[in-house]
Coordinates of C-alpha atoms and ligand atoms in Angstrom, one line a residue:
X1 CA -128.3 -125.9 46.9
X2 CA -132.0 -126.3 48.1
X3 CA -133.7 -126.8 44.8
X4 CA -131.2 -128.7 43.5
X5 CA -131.4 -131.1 46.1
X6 CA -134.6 -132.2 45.5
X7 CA -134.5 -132.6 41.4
X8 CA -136.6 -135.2 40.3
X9 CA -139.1 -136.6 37.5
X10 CA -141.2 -133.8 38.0
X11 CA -139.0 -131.5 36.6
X12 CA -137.4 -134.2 33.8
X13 CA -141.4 -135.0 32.9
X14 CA -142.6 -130.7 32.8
X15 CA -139.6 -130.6 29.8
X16 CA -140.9 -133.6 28.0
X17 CA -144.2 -132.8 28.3
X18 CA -143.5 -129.2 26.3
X19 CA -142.6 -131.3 23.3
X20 CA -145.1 -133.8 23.7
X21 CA -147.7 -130.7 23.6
X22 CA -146.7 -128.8 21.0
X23 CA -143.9 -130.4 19.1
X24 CA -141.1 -128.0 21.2
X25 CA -142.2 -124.5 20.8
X26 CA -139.6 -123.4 24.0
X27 CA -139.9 -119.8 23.1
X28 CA -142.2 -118.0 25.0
X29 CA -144.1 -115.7 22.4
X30 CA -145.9 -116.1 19.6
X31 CA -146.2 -119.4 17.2
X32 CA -149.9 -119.2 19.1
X33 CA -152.0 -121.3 16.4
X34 CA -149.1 -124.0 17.1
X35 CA -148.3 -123.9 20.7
X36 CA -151.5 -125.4 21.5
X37 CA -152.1 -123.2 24.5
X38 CA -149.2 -123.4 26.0
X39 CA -147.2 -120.9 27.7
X40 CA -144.9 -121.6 30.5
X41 CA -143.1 -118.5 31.2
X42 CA -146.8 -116.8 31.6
X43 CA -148.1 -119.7 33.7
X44 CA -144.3 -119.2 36.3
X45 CA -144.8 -115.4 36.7
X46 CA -148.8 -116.1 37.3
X47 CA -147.9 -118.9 40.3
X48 CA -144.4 -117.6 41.5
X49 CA -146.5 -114.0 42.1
X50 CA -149.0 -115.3 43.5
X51 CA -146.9 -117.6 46.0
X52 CA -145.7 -114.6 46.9
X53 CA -148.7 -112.2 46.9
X54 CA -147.4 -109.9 44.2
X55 CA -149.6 -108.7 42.0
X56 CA -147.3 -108.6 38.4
X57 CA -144.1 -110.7 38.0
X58 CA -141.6 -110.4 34.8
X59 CA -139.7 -113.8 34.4
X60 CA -136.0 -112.9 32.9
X61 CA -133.0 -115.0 31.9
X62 CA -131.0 -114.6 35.6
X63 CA -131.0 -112.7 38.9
X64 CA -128.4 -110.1 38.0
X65 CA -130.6 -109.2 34.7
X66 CA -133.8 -109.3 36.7
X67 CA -131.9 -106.4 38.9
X68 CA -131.1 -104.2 36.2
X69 CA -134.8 -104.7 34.3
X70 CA -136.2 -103.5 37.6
X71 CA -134.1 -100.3 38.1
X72 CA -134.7 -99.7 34.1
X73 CA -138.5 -100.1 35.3
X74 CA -137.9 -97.3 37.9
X75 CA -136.2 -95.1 35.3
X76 CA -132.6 -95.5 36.6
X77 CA -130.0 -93.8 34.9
X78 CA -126.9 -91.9 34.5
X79 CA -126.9 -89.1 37.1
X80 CA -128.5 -91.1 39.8
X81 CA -127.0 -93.0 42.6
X82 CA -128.4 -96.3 44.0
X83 CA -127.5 -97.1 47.3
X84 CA -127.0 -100.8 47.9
X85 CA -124.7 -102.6 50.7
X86 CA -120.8 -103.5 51.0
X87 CA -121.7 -107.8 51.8
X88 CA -123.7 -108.5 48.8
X89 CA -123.1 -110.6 45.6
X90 CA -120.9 -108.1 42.9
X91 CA -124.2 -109.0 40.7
X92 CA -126.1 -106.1 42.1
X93 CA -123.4 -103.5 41.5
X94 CA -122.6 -104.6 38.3
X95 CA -126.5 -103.9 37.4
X96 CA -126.2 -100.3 39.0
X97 CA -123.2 -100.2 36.6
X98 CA -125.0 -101.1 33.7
X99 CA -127.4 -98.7 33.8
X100 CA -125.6 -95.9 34.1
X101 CA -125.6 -94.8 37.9
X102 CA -123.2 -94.8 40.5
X103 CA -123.3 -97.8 43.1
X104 CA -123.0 -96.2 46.6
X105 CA -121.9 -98.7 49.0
X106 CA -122.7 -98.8 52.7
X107 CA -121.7 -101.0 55.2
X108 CA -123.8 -103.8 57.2
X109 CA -124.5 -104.6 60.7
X110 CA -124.5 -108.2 62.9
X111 CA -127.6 -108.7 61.2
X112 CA -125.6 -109.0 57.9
X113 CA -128.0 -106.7 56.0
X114 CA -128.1 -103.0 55.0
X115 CA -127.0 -100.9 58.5
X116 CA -129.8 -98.6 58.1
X117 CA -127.8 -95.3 60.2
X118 CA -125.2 -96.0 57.3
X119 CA -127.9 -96.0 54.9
X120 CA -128.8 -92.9 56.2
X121 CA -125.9 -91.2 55.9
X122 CA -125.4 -91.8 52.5
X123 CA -128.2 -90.4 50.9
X124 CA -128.0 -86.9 48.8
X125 CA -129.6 -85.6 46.4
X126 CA -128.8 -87.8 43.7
X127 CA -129.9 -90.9 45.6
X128 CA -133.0 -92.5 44.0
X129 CA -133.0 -96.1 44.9
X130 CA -132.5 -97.8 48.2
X131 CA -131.6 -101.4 47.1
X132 CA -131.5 -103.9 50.4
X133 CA -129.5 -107.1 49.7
X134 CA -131.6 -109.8 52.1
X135 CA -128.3 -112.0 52.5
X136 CA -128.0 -115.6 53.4
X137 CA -132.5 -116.3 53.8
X138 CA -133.3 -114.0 56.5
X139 CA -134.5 -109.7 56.0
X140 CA -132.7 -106.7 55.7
X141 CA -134.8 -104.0 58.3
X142 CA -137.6 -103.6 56.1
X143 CA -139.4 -101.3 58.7
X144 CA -136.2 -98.8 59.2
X145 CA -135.2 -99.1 55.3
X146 CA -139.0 -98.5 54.4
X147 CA -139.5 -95.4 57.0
X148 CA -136.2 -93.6 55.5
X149 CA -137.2 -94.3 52.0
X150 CA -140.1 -92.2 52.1
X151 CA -138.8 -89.7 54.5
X152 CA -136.8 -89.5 51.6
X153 CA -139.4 -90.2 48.2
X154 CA -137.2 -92.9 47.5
X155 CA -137.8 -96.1 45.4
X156 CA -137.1 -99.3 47.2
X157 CA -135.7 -102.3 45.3
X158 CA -135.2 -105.3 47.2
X159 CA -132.3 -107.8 46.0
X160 CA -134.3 -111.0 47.1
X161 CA -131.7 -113.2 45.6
X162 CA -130.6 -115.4 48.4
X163 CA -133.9 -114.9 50.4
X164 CA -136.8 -116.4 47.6
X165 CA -139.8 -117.7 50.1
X166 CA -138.5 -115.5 53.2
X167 CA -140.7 -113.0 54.3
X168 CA -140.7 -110.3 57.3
X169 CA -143.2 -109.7 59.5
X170 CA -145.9 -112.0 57.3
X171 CA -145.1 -110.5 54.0
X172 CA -143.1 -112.2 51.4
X173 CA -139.1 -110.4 50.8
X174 CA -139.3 -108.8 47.5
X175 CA -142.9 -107.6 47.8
X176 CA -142.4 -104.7 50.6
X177 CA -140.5 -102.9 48.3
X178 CA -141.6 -100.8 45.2
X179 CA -140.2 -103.6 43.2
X180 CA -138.2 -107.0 44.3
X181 CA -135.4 -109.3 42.2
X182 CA -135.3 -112.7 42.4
X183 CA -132.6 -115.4 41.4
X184 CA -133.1 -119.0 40.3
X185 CA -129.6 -120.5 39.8
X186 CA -127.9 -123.2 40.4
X187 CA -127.2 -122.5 44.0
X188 CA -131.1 -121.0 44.8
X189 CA -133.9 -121.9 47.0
X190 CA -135.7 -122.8 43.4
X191 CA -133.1 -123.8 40.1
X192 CA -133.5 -123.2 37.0
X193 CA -130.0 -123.0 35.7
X194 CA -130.5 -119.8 35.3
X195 CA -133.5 -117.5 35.9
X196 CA -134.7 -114.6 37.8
X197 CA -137.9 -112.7 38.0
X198 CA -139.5 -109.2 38.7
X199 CA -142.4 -108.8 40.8
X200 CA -144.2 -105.4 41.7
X201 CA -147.8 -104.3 43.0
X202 CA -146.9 -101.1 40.4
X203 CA -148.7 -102.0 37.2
X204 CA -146.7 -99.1 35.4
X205 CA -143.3 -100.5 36.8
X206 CA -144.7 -103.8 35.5
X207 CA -145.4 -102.5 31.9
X208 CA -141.7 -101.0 31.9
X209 CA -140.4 -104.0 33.0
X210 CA -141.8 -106.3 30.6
X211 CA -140.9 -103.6 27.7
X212 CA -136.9 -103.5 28.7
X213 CA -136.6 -107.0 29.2
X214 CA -137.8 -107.5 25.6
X215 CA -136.3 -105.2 23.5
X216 CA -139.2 -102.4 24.3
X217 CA -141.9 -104.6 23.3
X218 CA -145.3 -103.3 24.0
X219 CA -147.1 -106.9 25.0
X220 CA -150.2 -105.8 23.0
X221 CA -152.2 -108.7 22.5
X222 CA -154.3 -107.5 19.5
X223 CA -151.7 -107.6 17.3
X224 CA -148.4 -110.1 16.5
X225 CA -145.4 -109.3 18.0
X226 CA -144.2 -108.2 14.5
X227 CA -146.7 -104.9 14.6
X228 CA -146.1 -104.1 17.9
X229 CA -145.0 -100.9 19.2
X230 CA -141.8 -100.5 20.8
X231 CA -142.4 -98.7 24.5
X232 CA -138.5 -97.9 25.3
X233 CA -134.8 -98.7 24.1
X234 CA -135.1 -102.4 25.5
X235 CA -133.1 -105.5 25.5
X236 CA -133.3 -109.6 25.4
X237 CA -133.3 -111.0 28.9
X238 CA -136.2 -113.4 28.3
X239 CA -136.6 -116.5 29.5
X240 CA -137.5 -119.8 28.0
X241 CA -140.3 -122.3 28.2
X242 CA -138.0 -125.0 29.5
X243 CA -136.5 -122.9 32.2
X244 CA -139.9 -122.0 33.4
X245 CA -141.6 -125.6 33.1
X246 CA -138.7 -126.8 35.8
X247 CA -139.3 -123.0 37.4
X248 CA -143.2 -124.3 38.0
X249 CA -142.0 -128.0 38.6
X250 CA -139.7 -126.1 41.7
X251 CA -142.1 -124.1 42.7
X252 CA -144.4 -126.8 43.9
X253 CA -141.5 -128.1 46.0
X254 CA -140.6 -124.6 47.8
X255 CA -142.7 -125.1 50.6
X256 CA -141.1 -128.9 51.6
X257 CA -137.9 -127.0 50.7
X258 CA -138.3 -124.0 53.5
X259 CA -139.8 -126.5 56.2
X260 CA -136.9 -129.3 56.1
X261 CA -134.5 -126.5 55.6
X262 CA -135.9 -124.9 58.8
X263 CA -136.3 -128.0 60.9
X264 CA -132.9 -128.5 60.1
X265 CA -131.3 -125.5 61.1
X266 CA -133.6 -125.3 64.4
X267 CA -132.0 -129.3 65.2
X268 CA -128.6 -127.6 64.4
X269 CA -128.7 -124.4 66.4
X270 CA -130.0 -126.1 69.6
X271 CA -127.1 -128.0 69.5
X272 CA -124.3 -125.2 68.8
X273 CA -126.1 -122.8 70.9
X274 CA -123.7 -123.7 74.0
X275 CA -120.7 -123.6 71.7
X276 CA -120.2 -119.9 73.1
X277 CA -120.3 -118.2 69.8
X278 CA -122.8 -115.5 68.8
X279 CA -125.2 -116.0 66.0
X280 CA -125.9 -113.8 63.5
X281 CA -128.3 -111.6 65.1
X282 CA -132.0 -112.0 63.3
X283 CA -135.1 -109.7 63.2
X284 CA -137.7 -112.4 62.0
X285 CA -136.6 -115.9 62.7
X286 CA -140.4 -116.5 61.8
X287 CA -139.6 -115.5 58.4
X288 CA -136.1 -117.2 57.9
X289 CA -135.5 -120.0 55.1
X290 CA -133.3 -121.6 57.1
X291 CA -130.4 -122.2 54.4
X292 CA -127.7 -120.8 56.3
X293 CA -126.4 -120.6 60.1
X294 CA -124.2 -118.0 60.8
X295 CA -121.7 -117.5 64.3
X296 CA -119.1 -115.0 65.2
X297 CA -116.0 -115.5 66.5
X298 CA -114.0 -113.5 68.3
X299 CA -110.9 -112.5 65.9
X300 CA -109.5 -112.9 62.5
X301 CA -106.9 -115.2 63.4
X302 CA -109.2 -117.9 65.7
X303 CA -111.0 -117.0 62.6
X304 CA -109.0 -118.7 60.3
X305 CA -108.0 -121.0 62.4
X306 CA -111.4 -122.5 63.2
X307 CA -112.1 -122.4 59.5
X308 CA -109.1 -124.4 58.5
X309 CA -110.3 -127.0 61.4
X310 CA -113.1 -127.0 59.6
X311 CA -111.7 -127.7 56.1
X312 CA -109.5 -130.7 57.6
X313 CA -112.6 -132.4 58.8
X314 CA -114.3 -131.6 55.5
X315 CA -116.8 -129.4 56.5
X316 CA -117.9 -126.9 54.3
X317 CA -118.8 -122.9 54.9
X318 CA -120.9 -121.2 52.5
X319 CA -119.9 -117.7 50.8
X320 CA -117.9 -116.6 54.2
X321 CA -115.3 -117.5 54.2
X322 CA -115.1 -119.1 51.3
X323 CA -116.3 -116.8 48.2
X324 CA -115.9 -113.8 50.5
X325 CA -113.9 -112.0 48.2
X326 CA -117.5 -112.4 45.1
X327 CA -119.2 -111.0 48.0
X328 CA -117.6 -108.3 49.8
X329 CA -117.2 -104.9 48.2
X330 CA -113.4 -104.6 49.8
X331 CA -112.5 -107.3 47.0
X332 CA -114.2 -105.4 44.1
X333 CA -111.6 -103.2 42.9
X334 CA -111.7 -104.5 39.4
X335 CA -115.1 -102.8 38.7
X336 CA -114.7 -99.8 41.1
X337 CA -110.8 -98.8 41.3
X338 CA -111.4 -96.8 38.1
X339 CA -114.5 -94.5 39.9
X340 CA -114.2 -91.2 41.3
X341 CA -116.1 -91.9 43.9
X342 CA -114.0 -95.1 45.3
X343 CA -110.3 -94.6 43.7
X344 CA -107.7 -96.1 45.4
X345 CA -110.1 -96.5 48.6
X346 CA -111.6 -99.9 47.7
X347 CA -109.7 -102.3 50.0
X348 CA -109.4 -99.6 53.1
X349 CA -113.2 -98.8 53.1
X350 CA -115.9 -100.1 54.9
X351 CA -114.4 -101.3 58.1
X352 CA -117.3 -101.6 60.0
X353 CA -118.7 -104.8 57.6
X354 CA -114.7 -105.9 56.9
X355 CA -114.7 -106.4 61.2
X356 CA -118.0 -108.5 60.8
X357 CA -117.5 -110.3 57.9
X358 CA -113.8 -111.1 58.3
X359 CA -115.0 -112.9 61.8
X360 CA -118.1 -114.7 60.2
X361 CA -118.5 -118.7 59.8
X362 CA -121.5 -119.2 57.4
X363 CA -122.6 -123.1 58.1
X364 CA -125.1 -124.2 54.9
X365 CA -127.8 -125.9 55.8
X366 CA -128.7 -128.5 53.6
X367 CA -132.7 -129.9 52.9
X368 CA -131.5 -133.2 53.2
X369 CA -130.0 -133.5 56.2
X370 CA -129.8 -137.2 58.6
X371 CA -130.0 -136.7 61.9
X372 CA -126.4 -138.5 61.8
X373 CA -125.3 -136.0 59.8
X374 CA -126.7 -133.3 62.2
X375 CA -125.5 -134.7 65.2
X376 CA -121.7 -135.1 63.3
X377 CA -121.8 -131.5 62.7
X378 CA -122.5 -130.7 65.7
X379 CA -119.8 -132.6 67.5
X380 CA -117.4 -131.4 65.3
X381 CA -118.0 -128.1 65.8
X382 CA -117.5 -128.4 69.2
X383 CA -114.1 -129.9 69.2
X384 CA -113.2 -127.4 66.4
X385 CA -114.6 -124.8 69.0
X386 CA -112.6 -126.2 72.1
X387 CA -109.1 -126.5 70.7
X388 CA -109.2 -123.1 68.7
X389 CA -111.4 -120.8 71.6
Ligands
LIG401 C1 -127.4 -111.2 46.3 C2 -127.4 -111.7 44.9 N1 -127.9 -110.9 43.9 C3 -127.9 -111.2 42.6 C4 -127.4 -112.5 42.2 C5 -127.4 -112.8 40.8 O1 -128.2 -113.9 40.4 P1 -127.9 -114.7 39.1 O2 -126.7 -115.6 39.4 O3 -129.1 -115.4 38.8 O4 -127.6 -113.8 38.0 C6 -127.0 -113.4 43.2 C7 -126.5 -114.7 42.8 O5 -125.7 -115.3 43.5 C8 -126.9 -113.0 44.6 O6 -126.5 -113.8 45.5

């Protein structure tokens, strides 16, 4: 819960100061001869693009609508398939869902990202977006998933979700893409309580984004909202001047954020590396957030058993185990079962991410951490590891 952790006055004072500025306008449009110049949401998607060397960025009212705003900015609809990945949050194929398309799920590999020869397979002719899920702070194959989409003229649309401030090979997750979606709830690098944003180099998939996420708004600033033309069949997922005021109070903080998480996890790996367990495998450590360390073990059942160890000395996994079945397409049958294209094949499919997953240990790393509290873990782990291996 990175930005969570390190709420403080800044965020309390960038509320207050709204209302002491202009009496409380929190609505980010209009009301201009009142609002005494200020505009929060504009100045978030000015500084969170520019942290991340994106030219346009949309702010919208959570993660899962900033993923459906940008495949309604790349003309998704009913007809096309989008391919995403089986170890995801159900967030991104509920936006597939809602506009219209079909979800194609394929499965990951030990990096815990988008198996690009799955990927691969699974595209026909109805395919038009590739949409990489960079799980857990660390990058899908950018390279591979970037080479097939244009062998392909695919669109890429990266899920940056859990990754916000990652990047791959020097450039910023979310921004290799055609278009990237970014969460900031509760549980994010940055919190808002609930946000997200859009950010493209595309100036037209810009201008589409900021029309759906507003009803079809034009954004002409000659003229008041109330003449504007409408652009396309839109709808509200704006967000407000509060959210974004703590958005640009956060965003200040990401870089502390990243580093201690990283120092952190570095401490903690050292010391579990002799455990004997494989970590999740990693093609830019570089680029890593640091949030979360994965291992493998060997079976379901030391599995569990190492899990419920773990629970009895009260430590803690992230979403695997623990919300595995929010995050794994086997446990989504309530929003698939009733497709053609899935049936009754929901819990028997994808057995290549089921053996990965089912044997994963997701340790969070926290940005406070004492070295006490490192060196606890640590130990504990290893007795957890010796009685159970
Ligand atoms: C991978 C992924 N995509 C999308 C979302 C949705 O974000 P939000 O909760 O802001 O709607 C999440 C949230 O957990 C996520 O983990």
């Amino acid at each position: 819960m990175p930005g969570f952790e390190v709420f403080g006055k800044e965020e309390r004072e960038a509320i207050a100061e709204i209302f002491e500025l202009n009496g409380g306008i929190i609505f980010a449009h209009g009301f201009d001869a009142m609002r005494n110049d200020v505009y929060r949401v504009r100045e978030y998607e000015h500084a969170f693009s520019n942290t991340m060397n994106a030219k346009y960025g949309q702010a919208v009212s959570s993660g899962t609508a900033a993923i459906k705003v940008a495949l309604k900015a790349l003309g998704v609809g009913p007809g096309d398939e989008v391919i995403t990945q089986a170890y995801t949050f159900v967030a991104t194929v509920e936006a597939i869902f809602e506009t219209g398309a079909t979800p194609v799920i394929v499965d990951i590999d030990d990096t815990l990202n988008m198996d690009p020869v799955a990927l691969k397979s699974a595209i026909t002719s109805d395919t038009r977006v590739i949409i990489p899920v960079h799980m857990m702070g660390e990058a899908a194959d950018m390279d591979a998933i970037m080479t097939i989409a244009k062998e392909h003229d695919l669109f890429v649309m990266e899920d940056t979700a859990q990754a916000l401030g990652a990047s791959f090979k020097g450039k910023s997750l979310g921004t290799i893409g055609d278009v990237g979606a970014f969460s900031t709830d509760a549980g994010k690098t940055l919190n808002t309580g609930e946000g997200g944003i859009v950010l493209t180099n595309n100036e037209q998939l810009y201008i589409n984004a900021r029309a759906y996420h507003d009803h079809g708004h034009e954004y002409s600033s000659s003229i008041g909202r109330g003449q504007e033309a409408a652009l396309c069949r839109g709808f509200n997922y704006r967000m407000t001047e509060i959210h974004a005021a703590i958005g640009l109070a956060q965003l200040k903080k990401l870089d502390t954020i990243i580093e201690n998480q990283r120092a952190n996890k570095f401490k903690l790996m050292e010391g579990l590396k002799d455990m004997g367990l494989p970590f999740r495998r990693s093609l830019d450590p570089n680029g890593d957030i640091g949030d979360t360390i994965v291992f493998y073990l060997p079976d379901r059942d030391r599995t569990a058993a190492f899990v419920s160890a773990m629970t009895e000395k009260e430590l803690g996994t992230k979403n695997l185990p623990d919300a595995i079945r929010w995050h794994f397409s086997k446990h989504w049958g309530h929003m698939l079962d009733d497709h053609p294209l899935y049936g009754d094949k929901v819990t028997t499919s994808w057995s290549k991410s089921a053996d990965i997953l089912e044997r994963s240990i997701a340790l969070p790393v926290m940005v406070k951490m004492s070295d006490d509290r490192i060196e606890h873990t640590i130990e504990t782990l290893h007795s957890i590891a010796k009685k159970t291996l």
